[in-house]
Amino acid sequence: MGIVGAGPAGLMLGQLLHLQGIDSVILENRSRQYVVERVRAGVLEQGTVDLMRDVGVGGRLAREGMRHDGLYLAFGGARHHVDMSQLTGGRAITIYGQNEVVHDLIETRLETGRPLHFEVADVALDGLDSRRPVVRFTKDGAAHEIKCDVIAGCDGFHGICRPSIPASHLQTYERVYPFAWLGILAEAAPSSDELVYSLHERGFALFSMRSPHITRLYLQCAPDEDVSAWSDDRIWAELRTRLTTTDGWQPNEGRIIQKGVTGMRSFVAEPMRYGRLFLAGDAAHIVPPTGAKGLNLAMADVYRLAAALVEYYRSGREDLLDAYSSRALLRTWRAQRFSWWMTSMLHRGDSDNPFDHRRQLAELEYLVSSRAAMTSLAESYTGAPFEA
Ligand code: APR
Ligand code: PHB
């Protein structure tokens, strides 16, 4: 197996295959340090937590991950609690940074002694519609070629695998939102035990965390927002305005240790396969971060793909491989629907007028007063169990 990309998708796939004795080579164009330090989301569905544990990578996650049984929706000056565990028969989410997930998966991969090459260049695919597809790359100036049975494209949205598929074989669907998130990490103890998603007239804000000492916060901003225009004081003032509720709750403040802007996009490429190339994770689909589905979708994809590959290597049967794309797309579109819904319910749109704001408030008010509506949110947020 050739695996392009050492993000959560590629690394987890490598581990799932390793446990079944299937050889793989993972190729990553960035450095190990870059991959581990890249700050991303941090909400793990129950399925992701279970998978990490089942593949033997869940030790630190079990110790340091923060299990959350619910979340808060804030609007009209009040915080409303959604008890997700109670509504879903015990499903919860766990806060654990994606970069920690990647860190743990890399350590495990290195312990297996199986190949994981960082800082490779010129990665290119060939013979995808043959039985012997090839990955070419250069490392330290020397050219290499790997003849594979199958190639997994786990190289994210900007990778080379999806563009290696002839355009005539791919249908893409896309929505780019007219806003982005300005995100910070602050040295401050979280002032709420669970996440707070807030709708405010000035735009969306989100309270999250990484550890008992680190708070993670986001503000809706312009897609081309210039971070340098945001002094620490300005960020805190805006967060206080958008998050403080009438009971006096607000985030604790502290030294800001990281700032960045995250764009918002919904994207799906269909099918998630061309010949012997299978796409997984961000290489095939992107969701806006509201609802935190990106990492979890990537994990659900590779769980399904690994099961199909194990069946193929064991019996030669290709029916699970043939079903991979359509089955994975079902879950993907469900997550797209949910992420789009959360995003549109909580953000201020470009052309929104006061009617739209009142409509959003009505939707949130309905949501927190209807057990059926809250159950629907809780089911999607905590995520369905992964399927082979
Ligand atoms: N060759 C080799 N590696 C590449 C190439 C290339 N040409 N292009 C990109 N990569 C690497 C990237 O550097 C990255 O480490 O592929 C990896 C893809 O990882 P992610 O972008 O993290 O994607 P994925 O593993 O699918 O995980 C999805 O990541 O973007 C977040 O929100 C998203 O949480 C979701 C998760
Ligand atoms: C995060 O903690 O980074 C986070 C939490 C919830 C989201 C997105 C990101 O919906």
XYZ file of C-alpha atoms and ligand atoms in Angstrom:
434
model
C 0.000 0.000 0.000
C 1.198 3.471 -0.812
C -0.218 6.114 1.531
C 0.214 9.768 0.572
C -0.063 12.138 3.551
C 0.743 11.756 7.259
C -2.273 13.553 8.683
C -4.806 11.736 10.855
C -6.194 9.800 7.846
C -2.899 8.468 6.462
C -1.405 7.644 9.863
C -4.524 5.867 11.149
C -4.812 3.875 7.917
C -1.175 2.828 8.283
C -1.831 1.607 11.828
C -5.018 -0.295 10.900
C -3.133 -2.058 8.085
C -0.106 -2.750 10.301
C -2.314 -4.559 12.824
C -3.448 -6.882 10.005
C 0.087 -7.464 8.738
C -0.351 -5.379 5.581
C 2.724 -3.415 4.460
C 2.455 0.282 3.715
C 4.755 3.204 2.974
C 3.599 6.635 4.197
C 4.901 9.699 2.349
C 4.610 13.216 3.803
C 5.935 16.361 2.162
C 6.209 18.412 5.376
C 8.558 17.933 8.323
C 7.592 15.926 11.385
C 7.723 19.069 13.501
C 5.436 20.993 11.154
C 2.856 18.205 11.096
C 2.820 17.861 14.896
C 2.714 21.588 15.654
C 0.001 22.533 13.144
C -2.942 23.728 15.288
C -6.277 22.294 14.135
C -9.614 21.376 15.720
C -9.876 19.215 18.806
C -13.246 17.508 19.118
C -13.208 13.703 18.877
C -16.406 11.761 18.343
C -16.947 8.646 20.425
C -16.126 6.582 17.303
C -12.730 8.269 16.949
C -11.938 7.788 20.645
C -12.922 4.103 20.451
C -10.833 3.622 17.301
C -7.740 5.235 18.865
C -8.109 2.881 21.850
C -8.757 -0.207 19.704
C -5.618 0.321 17.598
C -3.471 0.772 20.716
C -2.960 4.545 20.449
C -5.429 5.638 23.116
C -3.260 5.705 26.259
C -2.504 9.428 26.492
C -5.935 10.260 25.076
C -7.556 8.306 27.936
C -5.433 10.201 30.489
C -5.444 13.709 29.040
C -8.576 13.852 26.861
C -11.471 15.793 28.379
C -14.779 13.951 28.047
C -17.756 16.269 27.516
C -21.267 14.908 27.908
C -22.926 18.071 26.634
C -22.474 21.534 25.182
C -23.979 25.003 25.529
C -25.769 27.127 22.953
C -25.677 30.832 23.839
C -28.036 33.416 22.350
C -30.124 36.320 23.596
C -27.792 36.722 26.588
C -28.337 33.214 28.018
C -26.512 29.864 27.872
C -28.665 26.794 27.251
C -27.363 23.330 28.031
C -27.740 20.355 25.680
C -27.161 17.093 27.536
C -25.894 15.045 24.605
C -25.124 11.878 26.585
C -28.571 11.721 28.054
C -30.180 12.261 24.652
C -28.085 9.646 22.820
C -27.917 6.800 25.322
C -24.459 7.708 26.586
C -22.529 9.074 23.592
C -20.106 11.908 24.324
C -17.262 13.829 22.689
C -13.684 14.172 23.890
C -11.535 17.283 23.676
C -8.023 16.354 22.513
C -6.131 18.421 19.935
C -5.766 16.994 16.441
C -2.051 17.698 16.694
C -1.946 15.428 19.786
C -3.717 12.701 17.782
C -1.099 13.078 15.040
C 1.719 13.094 17.596
C 0.512 9.814 19.136
C -0.011 8.144 15.749
C 3.491 9.120 14.584
C 5.098 7.723 17.753
C 3.227 4.461 17.240
C 4.165 4.264 13.564
C 7.835 4.767 14.389
C 7.629 2.002 17.018
C 6.329 -0.430 14.387
C 9.452 0.242 12.327
C 7.324 0.580 9.194
C 8.290 3.291 6.687
C 7.126 6.864 7.250
C 9.061 9.408 5.177
C 8.850 13.114 6.001
C 10.003 15.946 3.738
C 9.613 14.047 0.494
C 9.140 16.141 -2.683
C 7.655 15.812 -6.187
C 5.133 13.150 -5.191
C 3.401 11.911 -8.378
C 1.067 9.013 -9.184
C 1.024 6.872 -12.310
C -0.850 3.835 -13.661
C -3.873 4.405 -11.446
C -6.125 2.438 -13.776
C -3.701 -0.524 -13.900
C -3.208 -3.367 -11.384
C 0.187 -1.929 -10.433
C -0.086 1.789 -9.714
C 3.115 3.665 -8.957
C 4.065 6.464 -6.559
C 7.168 8.467 -7.468
C 8.890 10.952 -5.173
C 12.244 12.438 -4.366
C 13.919 12.435 -0.977
C 17.185 14.269 -0.268
C 17.550 14.830 -4.003
C 17.281 11.124 -4.961
C 14.374 9.812 -7.054
C 12.339 6.829 -5.794
C 9.493 4.744 -7.123
C 7.105 2.429 -5.236
C 5.028 -0.147 -7.084
C 1.807 -0.609 -5.093
C -1.288 -2.795 -5.076
C -3.399 0.157 -4.034
C -2.728 3.845 -3.254
C -4.538 5.778 -0.535
C -4.840 9.510 -1.166
C -4.743 10.943 2.371
C -2.968 14.167 1.413
C -5.604 16.681 2.437
C -7.445 19.318 0.449
C -4.336 20.769 -1.236
C -2.698 17.426 -2.028
C -1.856 15.887 -5.393
C -3.977 12.723 -5.265
C -7.387 14.201 -6.097
C -5.936 16.259 -9.000
C -4.333 13.037 -10.326
C -7.815 11.762 -11.205
C -8.895 12.766 -14.745
C -11.349 15.649 -14.378
C -13.909 13.798 -16.492
C -14.127 11.116 -13.778
C -14.754 13.503 -10.910
C -17.780 15.517 -9.889
C -17.174 18.217 -7.294
C -19.625 20.123 -5.114
C -18.609 23.258 -3.263
C -19.772 26.162 -1.136
C -17.431 28.856 0.125
C -18.772 30.917 3.033
C -18.457 34.702 3.174
C -16.750 34.549 6.589
C -13.918 32.822 8.450
C -12.846 32.148 12.055
C -10.147 34.031 13.911
C -8.887 31.455 16.424
C -6.653 31.878 19.467
C -5.063 29.702 22.126
C -4.788 31.428 25.502
C -3.038 30.508 28.735
C -6.227 30.591 30.786
C -8.154 27.956 32.692
C -11.424 27.168 30.855
C -14.252 29.038 32.622
C -16.884 26.554 31.399
C -16.755 22.787 31.709
C -18.170 22.411 28.180
C -18.042 24.178 24.794
C -20.157 27.299 24.218
C -21.416 28.011 20.675
C -22.730 31.576 20.579
C -24.883 33.539 18.138
C -24.456 37.291 18.550
C -25.582 40.231 16.406
C -21.897 40.987 15.758
C -21.279 37.417 14.616
C -20.511 33.917 15.852
C -18.146 33.128 18.730
C -17.023 29.792 20.166
C -15.542 28.941 23.521
C -13.488 25.729 23.548
C -10.429 24.388 25.341
C -7.401 22.150 25.012
C -6.481 21.345 28.623
C -7.242 22.469 32.198
C -4.839 25.379 31.547
C -5.509 26.306 27.903
C -8.619 27.945 26.468
C -9.337 27.910 22.711
C -11.565 30.669 21.358
C -12.893 31.631 17.938
C -14.567 34.738 16.469
C -16.383 34.983 13.156
C -14.380 37.375 10.944
C -13.975 38.309 7.270
C -12.518 35.618 4.961
C -9.525 37.855 4.200
C -9.168 39.122 7.791
C -5.732 40.540 8.552
C -4.641 38.985 11.864
C -2.171 41.790 12.469
C -5.138 44.188 12.799
C -6.219 42.235 15.885
C -4.295 43.273 18.987
C -4.758 41.045 22.027
C -6.896 43.741 23.655
C -9.160 43.986 20.634
C -9.593 40.198 20.545
C -10.544 40.007 24.227
C -12.950 42.949 23.941
C -14.724 41.323 20.990
C -14.840 37.927 22.713
C -16.313 39.500 25.848
C -18.962 41.298 23.767
C -20.003 38.170 21.901
C -19.736 35.601 24.696
C -20.661 37.220 28.019
C -24.086 36.065 29.203
C -26.426 37.909 31.590
C -25.590 35.503 34.438
C -22.073 36.998 34.304
C -20.350 34.062 32.585
C -17.446 34.974 30.305
C -14.159 33.375 29.267
C -11.149 33.686 31.535
C -8.405 35.736 29.906
C -4.698 35.068 29.711
C -1.638 35.379 27.507
C -2.480 34.640 23.846
C 0.004 32.041 22.568
C -1.326 31.448 19.051
C -3.516 33.349 16.543
C -4.746 32.271 13.122
C -7.541 32.536 10.565
C -9.423 29.433 9.385
C -11.374 29.620 6.124
C -14.793 28.036 5.811
C -15.685 25.749 2.933
C -17.935 22.811 2.157
C -16.520 20.538 -0.552
C -17.131 17.001 -1.812
C -15.440 15.115 -4.673
C -17.275 12.088 -6.083
C -16.503 9.260 -6.415
C -13.807 8.797 -3.763
C -12.050 6.297 -6.021
C -10.386 6.122 -9.404
C -9.042 2.705 -10.396
C -6.554 1.717 -7.705
C -6.540 5.128 -5.975
C -8.826 5.630 -2.976
C -9.311 9.093 -1.464
C -9.879 9.523 2.283
C -10.342 12.521 4.588
C -9.788 16.106 3.466
C -8.462 14.891 0.085
C -12.078 14.043 -0.767
C -14.141 16.411 1.362
C -13.984 19.543 3.517
C -16.538 20.740 6.056
C -16.687 24.130 7.770
C -15.372 23.779 11.345
C -18.740 24.424 13.046
C -19.640 20.986 14.404
C -16.034 19.752 14.248
C -16.616 16.904 11.802
C -13.420 17.103 9.666
C -11.103 14.877 11.682
C -13.879 12.435 12.551
C -14.946 12.011 8.922
C -11.332 11.294 7.998
C -11.184 8.585 10.678
C -14.502 7.060 9.560
C -13.204 6.915 5.957
C -9.990 5.072 6.766
C -11.746 2.671 9.135
C -14.001 1.659 6.229
C -11.145 1.597 3.725
C -8.941 -0.552 5.963
C -11.729 -3.103 6.419
C -12.185 -3.293 2.642
C -8.445 -3.731 2.085
C -8.180 -6.436 4.747
C -10.972 -8.353 3.003
C -9.212 -7.899 -0.337
C -5.864 -9.181 0.923
C -7.483 -12.072 2.816
C -9.843 -13.428 0.177
C -9.245 -11.470 -3.010
C -12.813 -10.192 -2.793
C -13.252 -6.647 -4.075
C -16.891 -6.011 -3.179
C -16.060 -3.931 -0.088
C -13.534 -1.897 -2.076
C -16.180 -1.391 -4.752
C -18.674 -0.201 -2.133
C -16.172 2.099 -0.360
C -16.941 5.323 -2.207
C -20.721 5.165 -2.106
C -20.779 4.117 1.567
C -18.262 6.756 2.620
C -20.170 9.416 0.685
C -23.340 8.655 2.626
C -21.614 9.555 5.881
C -19.868 12.493 4.222
C -23.098 14.056 2.977
C -24.736 13.606 6.375
C -21.830 15.473 7.926
C -22.004 18.100 5.187
C -25.683 18.658 5.931
C -25.006 18.956 9.664
C -21.978 21.254 9.343
C -23.805 23.533 6.910
C -26.830 23.666 9.246
C -24.756 24.492 12.355
C -22.847 27.104 10.353
C -25.919 28.839 8.948
C -27.755 28.788 12.274
C -24.890 30.475 14.132
C -23.211 32.924 11.724
C -24.123 36.340 10.476
C -24.430 36.194 6.668
C -23.309 38.916 4.261
C -26.810 39.765 3.118
C -28.539 39.065 6.453
C -31.048 41.625 7.652
C -32.762 41.849 11.076
C -35.327 39.299 9.883
C -32.592 36.703 9.409
C -31.214 37.317 12.900
C -34.678 36.870 14.444
C -35.181 33.707 12.386
C -31.885 32.342 13.742
C -32.942 33.190 17.288
C -36.264 31.409 16.690
C -34.430 28.337 15.421
C -32.159 28.261 18.479
C -35.083 28.861 20.830
C -36.967 25.958 19.209
C -33.870 23.781 19.374
C -33.319 24.197 23.110
C -36.989 23.761 23.975
C -37.672 20.632 21.907
C -36.297 17.301 23.065
C -36.686 15.976 19.511
C -34.656 18.841 18.033
C -31.959 18.567 20.719
C -31.758 14.804 20.159
C -31.171 15.392 16.457
C -28.346 17.823 17.241
C -26.843 15.466 19.821
C -26.951 12.465 17.455
C -25.126 14.314 14.703
C -22.676 16.058 17.014
C -21.562 12.920 18.831
C -21.580 10.982 15.536
C -22.818 7.540 14.493
C -20.620 4.502 15.242
C -18.029 3.807 12.537
C -18.947 1.109 10.019
C -16.853 -1.223 7.930
N 2.741 14.721 -0.765
C 2.789 14.212 0.490
N 2.059 14.671 1.515
C 1.240 15.699 1.261
C 1.128 16.280 -0.032
C 1.933 15.749 -1.060
N 1.893 16.235 -2.303
N 0.228 17.275 0.042
C -0.207 17.339 1.311
N 0.395 16.385 2.065
C 0.224 16.120 3.494
C -0.026 17.349 4.334
O 1.174 18.000 4.675
C -0.721 16.753 5.545
O 0.181 16.391 6.556
O -0.937 15.331 3.674
C -1.407 15.520 5.007
C -2.921 15.663 4.997
O -3.365 15.765 6.334
P -4.642 16.627 6.753
O -4.704 17.878 5.962
O -4.626 16.721 8.218
O -5.877 15.740 6.229
P -6.520 14.394 6.818
O -5.513 13.433 7.295
O -7.530 13.996 5.813
O -7.261 14.877 8.134
C -8.442 15.627 8.111
O -7.430 17.547 9.035
O -7.636 19.549 7.851
C -8.012 18.845 8.984
O -10.120 19.654 9.560
C -9.450 18.642 8.903
O -9.613 17.619 10.928
C -9.582 17.344 9.555
C -8.402 16.566 9.261
C -11.789 23.467 18.716
O -11.696 23.272 19.934
O -10.786 23.746 18.036
C -13.112 23.382 18.058
C -14.221 23.038 18.805
C -15.453 22.966 18.192
C -15.589 23.238 16.849
C -14.481 23.563 16.087
C -13.236 23.649 16.703
O -16.817 23.179 16.275
